Coordinates of C-alpha atoms in Angstrom, one line a residue:
Chain A
Q1 CA 46.7 -58.6 -49.0
S2 CA 43.8 -59.9 -46.9
V3 CA 43.4 -58.8 -43.3
L4 CA 42.9 -62.4 -42.1
T5 CA 45.5 -65.1 -43.0
Q6 CA 44.5 -68.4 -44.5
P7 CA 46.6 -71.1 -46.2
P8 CA 46.1 -70.8 -50.0
S9 CA 45.4 -74.5 -50.3
V10 CA 44.8 -77.8 -48.4
S11 CA 44.1 -81.3 -49.6
G12 CA 42.9 -84.6 -48.4
T13 CA 41.6 -87.9 -49.6
P14 CA 38.0 -89.1 -49.1
G15 CA 37.3 -90.0 -45.5
Q16 CA 40.2 -88.0 -44.1
N17 CA 39.8 -85.1 -41.7
V18 CA 41.2 -81.7 -42.7
T19 CA 41.5 -78.4 -40.9
I20 CA 41.7 -74.9 -42.4
S21 CA 43.2 -72.1 -40.2
C22 CA 42.4 -68.4 -40.1
S23 CA 44.5 -66.0 -38.1
G24 CA 44.2 -62.3 -37.3
S25 CA 44.7 -59.7 -34.7
T26 CA 43.6 -59.4 -31.1
F27 CA 41.3 -56.6 -32.2
I28 CA 39.5 -58.6 -34.9
I29 CA 39.5 -62.4 -34.3
G30 CA 40.4 -61.9 -30.7
S31 CA 37.4 -59.6 -30.0
N32 CA 34.7 -60.8 -32.4
Y33 CA 32.9 -63.8 -33.9
V34 CA 34.4 -65.7 -36.8
S35 CA 32.3 -66.9 -39.8
W36 CA 33.1 -69.5 -42.5
F37 CA 31.9 -69.5 -46.0
Q38 CA 32.0 -72.2 -48.8
Q39 CA 32.3 -71.1 -52.4
F40 CA 32.1 -73.3 -55.5
P41 CA 33.6 -71.9 -58.8
G42 CA 31.3 -69.4 -60.4
T43 CA 28.9 -69.2 -57.5
A44 CA 28.4 -66.9 -54.5
P45 CA 29.8 -67.8 -51.0
K46 CA 27.5 -69.6 -48.7
L47 CA 27.5 -69.2 -45.0
L48 CA 28.4 -72.5 -43.2
I49 CA 29.5 -71.5 -39.7
Y50 CA 28.7 -68.3 -37.7
R51 CA 29.5 -67.1 -34.2
N52 CA 32.7 -69.2 -34.2
N53 CA 31.1 -72.6 -34.0
Q54 CA 27.3 -72.4 -34.9
R55 CA 26.4 -74.4 -38.0
L56 CA 23.7 -72.9 -40.3
S57 CA 20.6 -75.1 -40.5
G58 CA 21.2 -77.8 -43.1
V59 CA 25.0 -77.8 -42.9
P60 CA 26.3 -81.3 -42.2
D61 CA 27.8 -81.9 -38.8
R62 CA 31.0 -83.0 -40.5
F63 CA 31.7 -79.2 -40.6
S64 CA 32.7 -77.6 -37.3
G65 CA 34.3 -74.3 -36.3
S66 CA 36.4 -73.3 -33.4
K67 CA 38.3 -70.2 -32.1
S68 CA 41.1 -69.7 -29.7
G69 CA 42.7 -66.4 -29.1
T70 CA 43.6 -64.8 -32.4
S71 CA 43.0 -67.9 -34.5
A72 CA 40.1 -69.8 -35.8
S73 CA 39.7 -73.2 -37.5
L74 CA 37.3 -74.9 -39.8
A75 CA 37.4 -78.7 -39.4
I76 CA 35.9 -81.0 -42.0
S77 CA 35.7 -84.7 -41.0
G78 CA 35.0 -87.6 -43.3
L79 CA 36.0 -85.7 -46.4
R80 CA 33.8 -86.1 -49.5
S81 CA 34.4 -85.2 -53.1
E82 CA 31.6 -82.6 -52.9
D83 CA 33.5 -80.7 -50.2
E84 CA 36.0 -79.6 -52.9
A85 CA 35.5 -75.8 -52.9
E86 CA 37.1 -72.6 -51.6
Y87 CA 36.6 -71.7 -48.0
H88 CA 36.7 -68.1 -46.6
C89 CA 36.9 -66.9 -43.0
A90 CA 35.5 -63.6 -41.9
A91 CA 35.3 -61.5 -38.8
W92 CA 34.1 -58.1 -37.8
D93 CA 36.6 -55.3 -37.6
D94 CA 35.5 -52.7 -35.0
S95 CA 37.9 -50.1 -36.3
L96 CA 36.5 -50.5 -39.8
S97 CA 32.9 -51.0 -38.6
G98 CA 32.7 -53.8 -41.2
P99 CA 33.7 -57.3 -41.9
V100 CA 37.1 -58.4 -43.1
F101 CA 37.9 -61.6 -44.9
G102 CA 40.7 -64.1 -45.3
G103 CA 42.2 -64.7 -48.8
G104 CA 40.4 -68.0 -49.1
T105 CA 41.6 -71.6 -49.0
K106 CA 41.1 -74.0 -51.9
L107 CA 40.3 -77.5 -50.7
A108 CA 41.2 -80.3 -53.1
V109 CA 39.8 -83.8 -52.5
L110 CA 42.3 -86.1 -54.1
Chain B
V1 CA 15.6 -63.6 -48.1
Q2 CA 16.8 -63.4 -51.7
L3 CA 19.1 -60.8 -53.2
Q4 CA 19.6 -60.2 -56.9
E5 CA 22.1 -57.8 -58.5
S6 CA 21.5 -56.0 -61.8
G7 CA 23.5 -53.5 -63.9
P8 CA 25.9 -53.2 -66.8
G9 CA 28.6 -55.9 -67.1
L10 CA 31.0 -53.5 -68.9
V11 CA 32.1 -50.1 -67.8
K12 CA 34.7 -47.8 -69.4
P13 CA 37.7 -46.5 -67.4
S14 CA 37.0 -43.2 -65.6
E15 CA 33.3 -43.8 -65.7
T16 CA 30.8 -44.7 -62.9
L17 CA 29.9 -48.3 -62.1
S18 CA 26.3 -48.5 -61.0
L19 CA 24.6 -51.6 -59.6
T20 CA 21.3 -52.3 -58.0
C21 CA 20.3 -55.1 -55.6
S22 CA 16.7 -56.1 -55.4
V23 CA 15.7 -57.7 -52.1
S24 CA 12.7 -60.1 -51.8
G25 CA 11.4 -62.3 -49.0
G26 CA 12.2 -59.7 -46.4
S27 CA 12.1 -56.0 -45.7
I28 CA 15.1 -53.8 -46.4
R29 CA 14.1 -51.8 -43.3
T30 CA 15.9 -54.3 -41.1
Y31 CA 19.5 -55.4 -41.1
Y32 CA 22.4 -53.7 -42.8
W33 CA 22.8 -54.0 -46.6
S34 CA 26.2 -54.3 -48.1
W35 CA 28.3 -54.6 -51.3
I36 CA 31.2 -57.0 -51.4
R37 CA 33.5 -57.6 -54.4
Q38 CA 35.9 -60.3 -55.5
P39 CA 38.5 -59.6 -58.2
P40 CA 39.3 -62.5 -60.5
G41 CA 41.3 -65.1 -58.6
K42 CA 41.4 -63.0 -55.4
G43 CA 39.7 -62.8 -52.0
L44 CA 36.6 -61.0 -50.9
E45 CA 36.6 -57.2 -50.1
W46 CA 33.8 -55.5 -48.2
M47 CA 33.0 -52.1 -49.8
G48 CA 30.4 -50.6 -47.5
Y49 CA 26.9 -50.8 -46.1
V50 CA 23.7 -48.8 -45.7
H51 CA 20.9 -49.0 -43.1
Y52 CA 17.3 -47.8 -43.2
S53 CA 18.1 -45.3 -40.4
G54 CA 20.4 -43.5 -42.8
K55 CA 23.6 -44.8 -41.3
S56 CA 26.2 -45.8 -43.9
R57 CA 29.8 -46.7 -43.9
N58 CA 32.4 -47.2 -46.7
N59 CA 35.6 -49.1 -46.6
P60 CA 38.3 -46.4 -46.5
S61 CA 40.8 -48.6 -48.3
L62 CA 38.8 -48.3 -51.5
K63 CA 40.6 -46.0 -54.0
S64 CA 37.5 -45.0 -56.0
P65 CA 34.7 -43.0 -54.4
V66 CA 31.8 -45.1 -53.3
T67 CA 28.2 -44.3 -52.6
I68 CA 25.7 -46.8 -51.3
S69 CA 22.1 -45.8 -51.1
M70 CA 18.7 -47.4 -50.5
D71 CA 15.2 -47.1 -52.0
T72 CA 12.7 -48.5 -49.5
S73 CA 9.8 -48.0 -51.8
K74 CA 11.3 -50.6 -54.2
N75 CA 13.1 -52.7 -51.5
Q76 CA 16.4 -52.1 -53.3
F77 CA 19.8 -50.7 -52.5
S78 CA 22.4 -49.5 -54.9
L79 CA 26.1 -49.0 -55.4
K80 CA 27.9 -46.3 -57.3
L81 CA 31.7 -46.5 -57.8
R82 CA 33.1 -43.5 -59.5
S83 CA 36.2 -43.0 -61.7
V84 CA 36.8 -46.7 -62.1
T85 CA 40.0 -48.4 -63.3
A86 CA 40.9 -51.9 -64.5
A87 CA 41.6 -52.7 -60.8
D88 CA 37.8 -52.4 -60.2
T89 CA 37.1 -55.4 -62.4
A90 CA 35.5 -57.9 -60.1
V91 CA 32.4 -60.0 -59.3
Y92 CA 30.2 -57.7 -57.2
Y93 CA 27.9 -59.3 -54.6
C94 CA 25.1 -57.6 -52.7
A95 CA 24.7 -59.0 -49.2
R96 CA 22.9 -58.8 -45.9
I97 CA 24.9 -58.1 -42.8
D98 CA 23.9 -58.8 -39.2
Y99 CA 25.8 -55.8 -37.8
G100 CA 28.9 -56.7 -35.7
D101 CA 28.3 -60.4 -36.5
S102 CA 28.2 -62.0 -40.0
V103 CA 27.3 -61.7 -43.6
D104 CA 24.4 -64.1 -43.7
S105 CA 22.8 -63.8 -47.2
W106 CA 24.4 -63.2 -50.6
G107 CA 23.2 -62.4 -54.1
Q108 CA 24.4 -64.6 -56.9
G109 CA 27.0 -62.0 -58.0
T110 CA 27.5 -60.1 -61.2
L111 CA 30.8 -59.7 -63.1
V112 CA 31.7 -56.1 -64.0
T113 CA 34.6 -55.6 -66.3
V114 CA 36.3 -52.2 -66.6
S115 CA 37.7 -51.9 -70.1
S116 CA 37.6 -49.5 -73.0

């Protein structure tokens, strides 16, 4: 069971907008930055968003992150077939002194 | 920075899993260096980190004893997971952590299977 909660899957058609949620506790998401990673099958996760809403250089502006209270979201606008991947959220856990992750959300582009 | 894991892909139950991460394009004397694993079909699990200062921290939820150490002369850090079971079968990633913030660089990952 992952510390952060994500939906197992979401889907959309090309051109649509989708949102992936990530929820946690006051002491984790509520107190620290949230990051988002994109992972294709058989490859390592890649950092997309850090500090809640900062895009890594080279990440298309179709990807955006936000946080409110104990929840965070990754929004993808103008969905493309190449966005089909698994997306993971993460945040620092002060009691653990380390990062915790969501279970991952598989995005299907139909 | 680039990270590359190396080590055996098959370990027998009750034995020790040993992996090394080679870091290039940056010094291991900055940042925190970590191991993260992903069992087949499951989510990511942080295992622990080590810092040049000697500071280290393991995830207390891990059932098998973990040691993470660093060799600054080789710009490498290592993972030892003792008394492994089938539940330790996973893809193991080495990673760089910006403490209190985010995991910002990952190795390509290496699959380790625990089986007799």
